[in-house]
Short mmCIF file of C-alpha atoms and ligand atoms in Angstrom, two decimals:
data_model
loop_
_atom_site.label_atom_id
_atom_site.label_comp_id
_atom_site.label_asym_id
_atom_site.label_seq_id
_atom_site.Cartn_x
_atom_site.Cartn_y
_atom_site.Cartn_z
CA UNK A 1 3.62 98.10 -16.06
CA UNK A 2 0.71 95.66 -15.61
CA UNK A 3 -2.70 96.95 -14.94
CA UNK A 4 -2.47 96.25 -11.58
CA UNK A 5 0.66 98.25 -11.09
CA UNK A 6 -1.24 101.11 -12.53
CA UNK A 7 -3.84 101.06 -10.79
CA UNK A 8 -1.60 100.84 -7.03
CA UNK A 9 -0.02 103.71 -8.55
CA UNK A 10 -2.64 105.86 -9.20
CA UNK A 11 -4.65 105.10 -6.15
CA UNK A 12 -1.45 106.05 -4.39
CA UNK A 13 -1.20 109.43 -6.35
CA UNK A 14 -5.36 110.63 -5.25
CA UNK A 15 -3.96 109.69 -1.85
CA UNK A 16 -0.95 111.77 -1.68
CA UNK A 17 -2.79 114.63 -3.22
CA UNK A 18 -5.62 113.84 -0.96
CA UNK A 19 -3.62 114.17 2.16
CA UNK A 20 -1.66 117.33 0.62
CA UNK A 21 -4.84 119.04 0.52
CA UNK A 22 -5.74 117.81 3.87
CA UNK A 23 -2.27 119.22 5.50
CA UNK A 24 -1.79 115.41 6.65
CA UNK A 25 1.36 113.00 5.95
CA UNK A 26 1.26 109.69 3.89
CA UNK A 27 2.91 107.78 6.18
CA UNK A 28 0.09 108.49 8.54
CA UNK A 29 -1.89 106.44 5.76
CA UNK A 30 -2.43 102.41 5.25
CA UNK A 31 -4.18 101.47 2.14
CA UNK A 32 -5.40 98.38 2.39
CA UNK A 33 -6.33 96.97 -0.90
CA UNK A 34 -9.72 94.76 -0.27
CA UNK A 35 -9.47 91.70 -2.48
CA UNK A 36 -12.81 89.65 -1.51
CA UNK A 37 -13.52 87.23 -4.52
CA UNK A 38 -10.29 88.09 -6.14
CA UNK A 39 -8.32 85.07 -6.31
CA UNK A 40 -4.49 84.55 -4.44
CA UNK A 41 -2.70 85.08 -7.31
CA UNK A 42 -3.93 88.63 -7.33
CA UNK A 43 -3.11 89.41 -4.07
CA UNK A 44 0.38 88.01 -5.08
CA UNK A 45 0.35 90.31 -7.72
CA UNK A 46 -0.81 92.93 -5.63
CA UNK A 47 2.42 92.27 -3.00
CA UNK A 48 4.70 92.67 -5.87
CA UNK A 49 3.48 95.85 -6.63
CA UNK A 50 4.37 97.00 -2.65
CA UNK A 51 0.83 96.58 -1.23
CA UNK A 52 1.29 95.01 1.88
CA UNK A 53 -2.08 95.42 3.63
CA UNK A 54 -5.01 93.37 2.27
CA UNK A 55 -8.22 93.21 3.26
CA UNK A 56 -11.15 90.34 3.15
CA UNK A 57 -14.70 90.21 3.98
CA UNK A 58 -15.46 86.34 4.52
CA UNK A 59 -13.88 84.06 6.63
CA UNK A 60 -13.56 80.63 4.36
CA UNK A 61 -12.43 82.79 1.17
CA UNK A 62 -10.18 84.35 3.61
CA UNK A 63 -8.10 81.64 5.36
CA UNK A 64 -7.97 80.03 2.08
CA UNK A 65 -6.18 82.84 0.86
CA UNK A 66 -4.11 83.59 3.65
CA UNK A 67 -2.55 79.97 3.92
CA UNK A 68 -1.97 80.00 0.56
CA UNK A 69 -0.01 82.95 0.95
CA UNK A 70 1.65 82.19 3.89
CA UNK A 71 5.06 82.71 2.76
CA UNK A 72 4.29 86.00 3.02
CA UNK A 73 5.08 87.08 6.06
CA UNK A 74 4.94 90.90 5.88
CA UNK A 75 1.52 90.63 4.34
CA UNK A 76 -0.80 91.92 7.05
CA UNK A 77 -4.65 90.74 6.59
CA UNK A 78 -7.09 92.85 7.67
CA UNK A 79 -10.63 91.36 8.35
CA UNK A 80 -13.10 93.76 7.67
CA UNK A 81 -16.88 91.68 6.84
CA UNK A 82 -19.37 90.71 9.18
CA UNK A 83 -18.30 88.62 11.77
CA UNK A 84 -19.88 86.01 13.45
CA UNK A 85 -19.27 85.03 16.84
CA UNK A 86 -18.21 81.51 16.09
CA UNK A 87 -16.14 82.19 13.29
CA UNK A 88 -14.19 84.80 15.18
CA UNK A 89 -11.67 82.35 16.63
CA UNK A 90 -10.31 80.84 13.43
CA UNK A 91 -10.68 84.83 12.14
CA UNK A 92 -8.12 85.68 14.67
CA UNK A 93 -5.34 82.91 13.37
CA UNK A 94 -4.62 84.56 10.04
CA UNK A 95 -6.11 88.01 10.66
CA UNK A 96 -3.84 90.72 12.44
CA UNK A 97 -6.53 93.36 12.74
CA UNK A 98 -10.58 93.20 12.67
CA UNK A 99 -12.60 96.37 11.73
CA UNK A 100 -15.80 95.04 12.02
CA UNK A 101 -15.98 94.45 16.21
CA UNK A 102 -19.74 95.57 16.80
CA UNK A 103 -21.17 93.28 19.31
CA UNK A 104 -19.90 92.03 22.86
CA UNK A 105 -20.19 87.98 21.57
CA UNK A 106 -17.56 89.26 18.83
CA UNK A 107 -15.15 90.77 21.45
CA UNK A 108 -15.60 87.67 23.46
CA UNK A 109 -14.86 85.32 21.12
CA UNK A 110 -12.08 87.02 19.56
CA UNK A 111 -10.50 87.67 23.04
CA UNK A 112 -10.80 83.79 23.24
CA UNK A 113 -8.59 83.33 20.51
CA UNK A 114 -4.55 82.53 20.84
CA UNK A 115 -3.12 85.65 19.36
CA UNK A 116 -3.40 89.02 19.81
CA UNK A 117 -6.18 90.66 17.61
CA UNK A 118 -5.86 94.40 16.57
CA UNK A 119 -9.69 95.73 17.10
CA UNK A 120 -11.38 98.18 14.83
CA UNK A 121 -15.07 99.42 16.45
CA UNK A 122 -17.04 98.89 13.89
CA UNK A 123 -19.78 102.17 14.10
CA UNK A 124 -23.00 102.19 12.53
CA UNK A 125 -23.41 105.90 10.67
CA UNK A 126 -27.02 105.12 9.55
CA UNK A 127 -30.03 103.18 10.71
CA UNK A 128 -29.20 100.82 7.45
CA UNK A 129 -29.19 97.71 10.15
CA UNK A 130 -27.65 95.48 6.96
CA UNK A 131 -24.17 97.04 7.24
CA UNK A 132 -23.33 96.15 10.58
CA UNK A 133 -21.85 98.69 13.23
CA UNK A 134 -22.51 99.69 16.78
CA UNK A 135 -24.73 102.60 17.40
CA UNK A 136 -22.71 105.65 18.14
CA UNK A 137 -24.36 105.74 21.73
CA UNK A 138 -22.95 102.14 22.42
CA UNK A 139 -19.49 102.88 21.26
CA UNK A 140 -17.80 103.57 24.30
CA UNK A 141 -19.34 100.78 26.46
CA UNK A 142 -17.96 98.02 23.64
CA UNK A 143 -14.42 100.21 23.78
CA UNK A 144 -14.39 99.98 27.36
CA UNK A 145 -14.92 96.13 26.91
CA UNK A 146 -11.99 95.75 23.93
CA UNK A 147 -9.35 97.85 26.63
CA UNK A 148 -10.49 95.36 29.41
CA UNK A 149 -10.03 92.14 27.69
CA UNK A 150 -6.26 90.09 28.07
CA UNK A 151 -6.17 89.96 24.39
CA UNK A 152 -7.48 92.09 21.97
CA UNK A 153 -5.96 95.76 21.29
CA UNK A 154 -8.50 98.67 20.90
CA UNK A 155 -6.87 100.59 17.50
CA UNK A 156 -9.81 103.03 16.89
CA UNK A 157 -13.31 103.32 15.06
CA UNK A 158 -14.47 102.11 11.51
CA UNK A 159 -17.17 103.07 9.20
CA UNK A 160 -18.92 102.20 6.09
CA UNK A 161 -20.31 105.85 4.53
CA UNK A 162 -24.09 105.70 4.65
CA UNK A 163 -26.26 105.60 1.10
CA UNK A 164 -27.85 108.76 0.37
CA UNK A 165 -25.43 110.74 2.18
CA UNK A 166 -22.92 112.98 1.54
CA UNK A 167 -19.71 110.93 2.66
CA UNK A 168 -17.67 113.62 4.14
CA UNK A 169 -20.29 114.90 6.74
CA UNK A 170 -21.17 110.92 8.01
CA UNK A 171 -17.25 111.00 8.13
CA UNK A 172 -17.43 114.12 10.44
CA UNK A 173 -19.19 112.40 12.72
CA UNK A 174 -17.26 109.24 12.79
CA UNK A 175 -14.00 111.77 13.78
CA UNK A 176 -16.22 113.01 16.62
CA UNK A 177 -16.88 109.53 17.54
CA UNK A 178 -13.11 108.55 17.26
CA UNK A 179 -12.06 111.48 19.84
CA UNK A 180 -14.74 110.08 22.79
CA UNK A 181 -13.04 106.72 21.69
CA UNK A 182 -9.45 108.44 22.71
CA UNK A 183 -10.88 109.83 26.00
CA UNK A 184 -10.68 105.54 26.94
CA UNK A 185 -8.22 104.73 25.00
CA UNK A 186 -5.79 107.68 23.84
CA UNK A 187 -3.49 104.87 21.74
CA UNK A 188 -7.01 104.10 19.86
CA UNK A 189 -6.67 107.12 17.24
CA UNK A 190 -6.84 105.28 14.09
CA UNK A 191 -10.25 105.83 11.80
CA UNK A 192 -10.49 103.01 8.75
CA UNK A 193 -13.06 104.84 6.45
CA UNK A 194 -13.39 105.63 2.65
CA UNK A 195 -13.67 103.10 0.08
CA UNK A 196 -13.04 103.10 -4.16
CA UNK A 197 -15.56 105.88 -4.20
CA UNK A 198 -14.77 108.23 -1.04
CA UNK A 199 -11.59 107.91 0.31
CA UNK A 200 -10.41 111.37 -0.89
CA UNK A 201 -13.33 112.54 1.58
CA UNK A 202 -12.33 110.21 4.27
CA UNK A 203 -8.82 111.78 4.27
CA UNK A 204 -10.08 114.69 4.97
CA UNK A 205 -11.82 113.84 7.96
CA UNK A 206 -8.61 112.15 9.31
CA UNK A 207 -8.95 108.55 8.03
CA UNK A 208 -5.46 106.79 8.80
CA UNK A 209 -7.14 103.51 7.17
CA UNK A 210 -8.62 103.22 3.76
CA UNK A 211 -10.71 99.84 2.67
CA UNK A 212 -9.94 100.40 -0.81
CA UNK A 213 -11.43 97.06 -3.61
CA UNK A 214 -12.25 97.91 -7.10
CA UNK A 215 -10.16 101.04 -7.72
CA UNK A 216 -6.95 98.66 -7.24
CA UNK A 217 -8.15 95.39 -8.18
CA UNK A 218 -10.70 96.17 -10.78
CA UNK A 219 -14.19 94.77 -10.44
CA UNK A 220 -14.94 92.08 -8.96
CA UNK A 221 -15.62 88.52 -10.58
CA UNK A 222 -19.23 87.90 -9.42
CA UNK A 223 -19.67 86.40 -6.25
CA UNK A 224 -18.80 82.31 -6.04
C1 PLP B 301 -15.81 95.55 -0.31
C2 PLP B 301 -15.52 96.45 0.82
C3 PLP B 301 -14.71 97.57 0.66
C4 PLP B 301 -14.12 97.99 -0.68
O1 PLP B 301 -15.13 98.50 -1.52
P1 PLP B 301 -14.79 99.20 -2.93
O2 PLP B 301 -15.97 100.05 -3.19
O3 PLP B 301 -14.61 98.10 -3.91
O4 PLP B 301 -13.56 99.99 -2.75
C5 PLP B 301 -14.43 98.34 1.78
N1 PLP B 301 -14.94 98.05 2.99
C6 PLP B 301 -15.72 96.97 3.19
C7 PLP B 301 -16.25 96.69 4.55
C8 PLP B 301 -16.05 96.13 2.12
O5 PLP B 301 -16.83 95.08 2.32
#
């Protein structure tokens, strides 16, 4: 087995025994492996091993990848950095799903787009302005905005765990968050939370989505 194989496999392991001790089903469960800076050929590598949801943070190293892998055509990419408004448009050609919708100019744009975009709200947990995320008191205005546009499909709520927190309790409140999200939008039940270092805790708060980068792909080459 390469390294790479190991590491899907163990990952996948801590998240079966994750969601055993959270009563909760793995097939309720997408990891996405998150392979920003990693090259293609990983994420080839990382399709041979079964992953089949992979996840990028910046839109030229993105499409880049994703045309390069275009013969791929069960490989879902997940866009889950930053977005800017103008960029959201070529975002939406290669990307099935966004989790990082915090702003009405990004639902705008992205409703602009040809295809149909999957839309995570992104939600900030923290006052940390540098993460991105919609304050939890503006979350169900921009939800209302996602279910109203012709394109865009509202799949639930998304978080990045704060610093100097415990990650299960800012996960908490995300769940809270994701149940006023289903009083709109009862299809939008899906949470995408827990990373390398807290998706066990994530789990446990009902995360159906985990962003997971250097526990699968090792670390990361430093940044081009
Ligand atoms: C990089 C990144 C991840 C993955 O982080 P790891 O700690 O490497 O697992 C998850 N979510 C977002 C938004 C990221 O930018």
């Amino acid at each position: 087995m390469s390294q790479i194989d190991e590491r899907v496999t163990a990952v996948r392991e801590q998240v079966s025994r994750a969601a055993d001790r959270a009563g909760r089903a793995m097939d309720e469960i997408t990891v996405i492996a998150v392979t920003k800076f990693h090259p293609a050929e990983l994420v080839a590598q990382l399709y041979a091993a079964g992953i089949r949801d992979v996840g990028e943070n910046r839109h030229q190293e993105a499409e880049a990848k994703a045309a390069a892998l275009e013969t791929l055509h069960d490989l879902t990419w997940h866009f889950v950095g930053q977005l800017q408004s103008k960029k959201a448009r070529r975002v939406a050609r290669y990307a099935r799903v966004v989790h990082s919708v915090d702003r009405d100019s990004v639902v705008d744009a992205l409703d602009g787009a040809e295809t149909p975009v999957g839309c995570f709200i992104q939600v900030a947990l923290s006052d940390d302005e540098h993460r991105g995320g919609v304050a939890p008191g503006d979350v169900e205005r921009l939800a209302e905005r996602v279910v109203a546009s012709r394109n865009l499909s509202l799949v639930g709520v998304m978080a990045v765990a704060p610093l100097g927190e415990e990650p299960r309790s800012a996960f908490a409140r995300l769940r809270a968050i994701s149940e006023r999200v289903q009083a709109i939008e009862p299809s939008a039940s899906s949470i995408s939370a827990g990373m390398s270092g807290d998706f066990a805790e994530a789990i446990l708060e009902g995360a159906t989505h985990l962003r997971v980068g250097t526990a699968i792909t090792g670390n990361r080459p430093p940044t081009p």
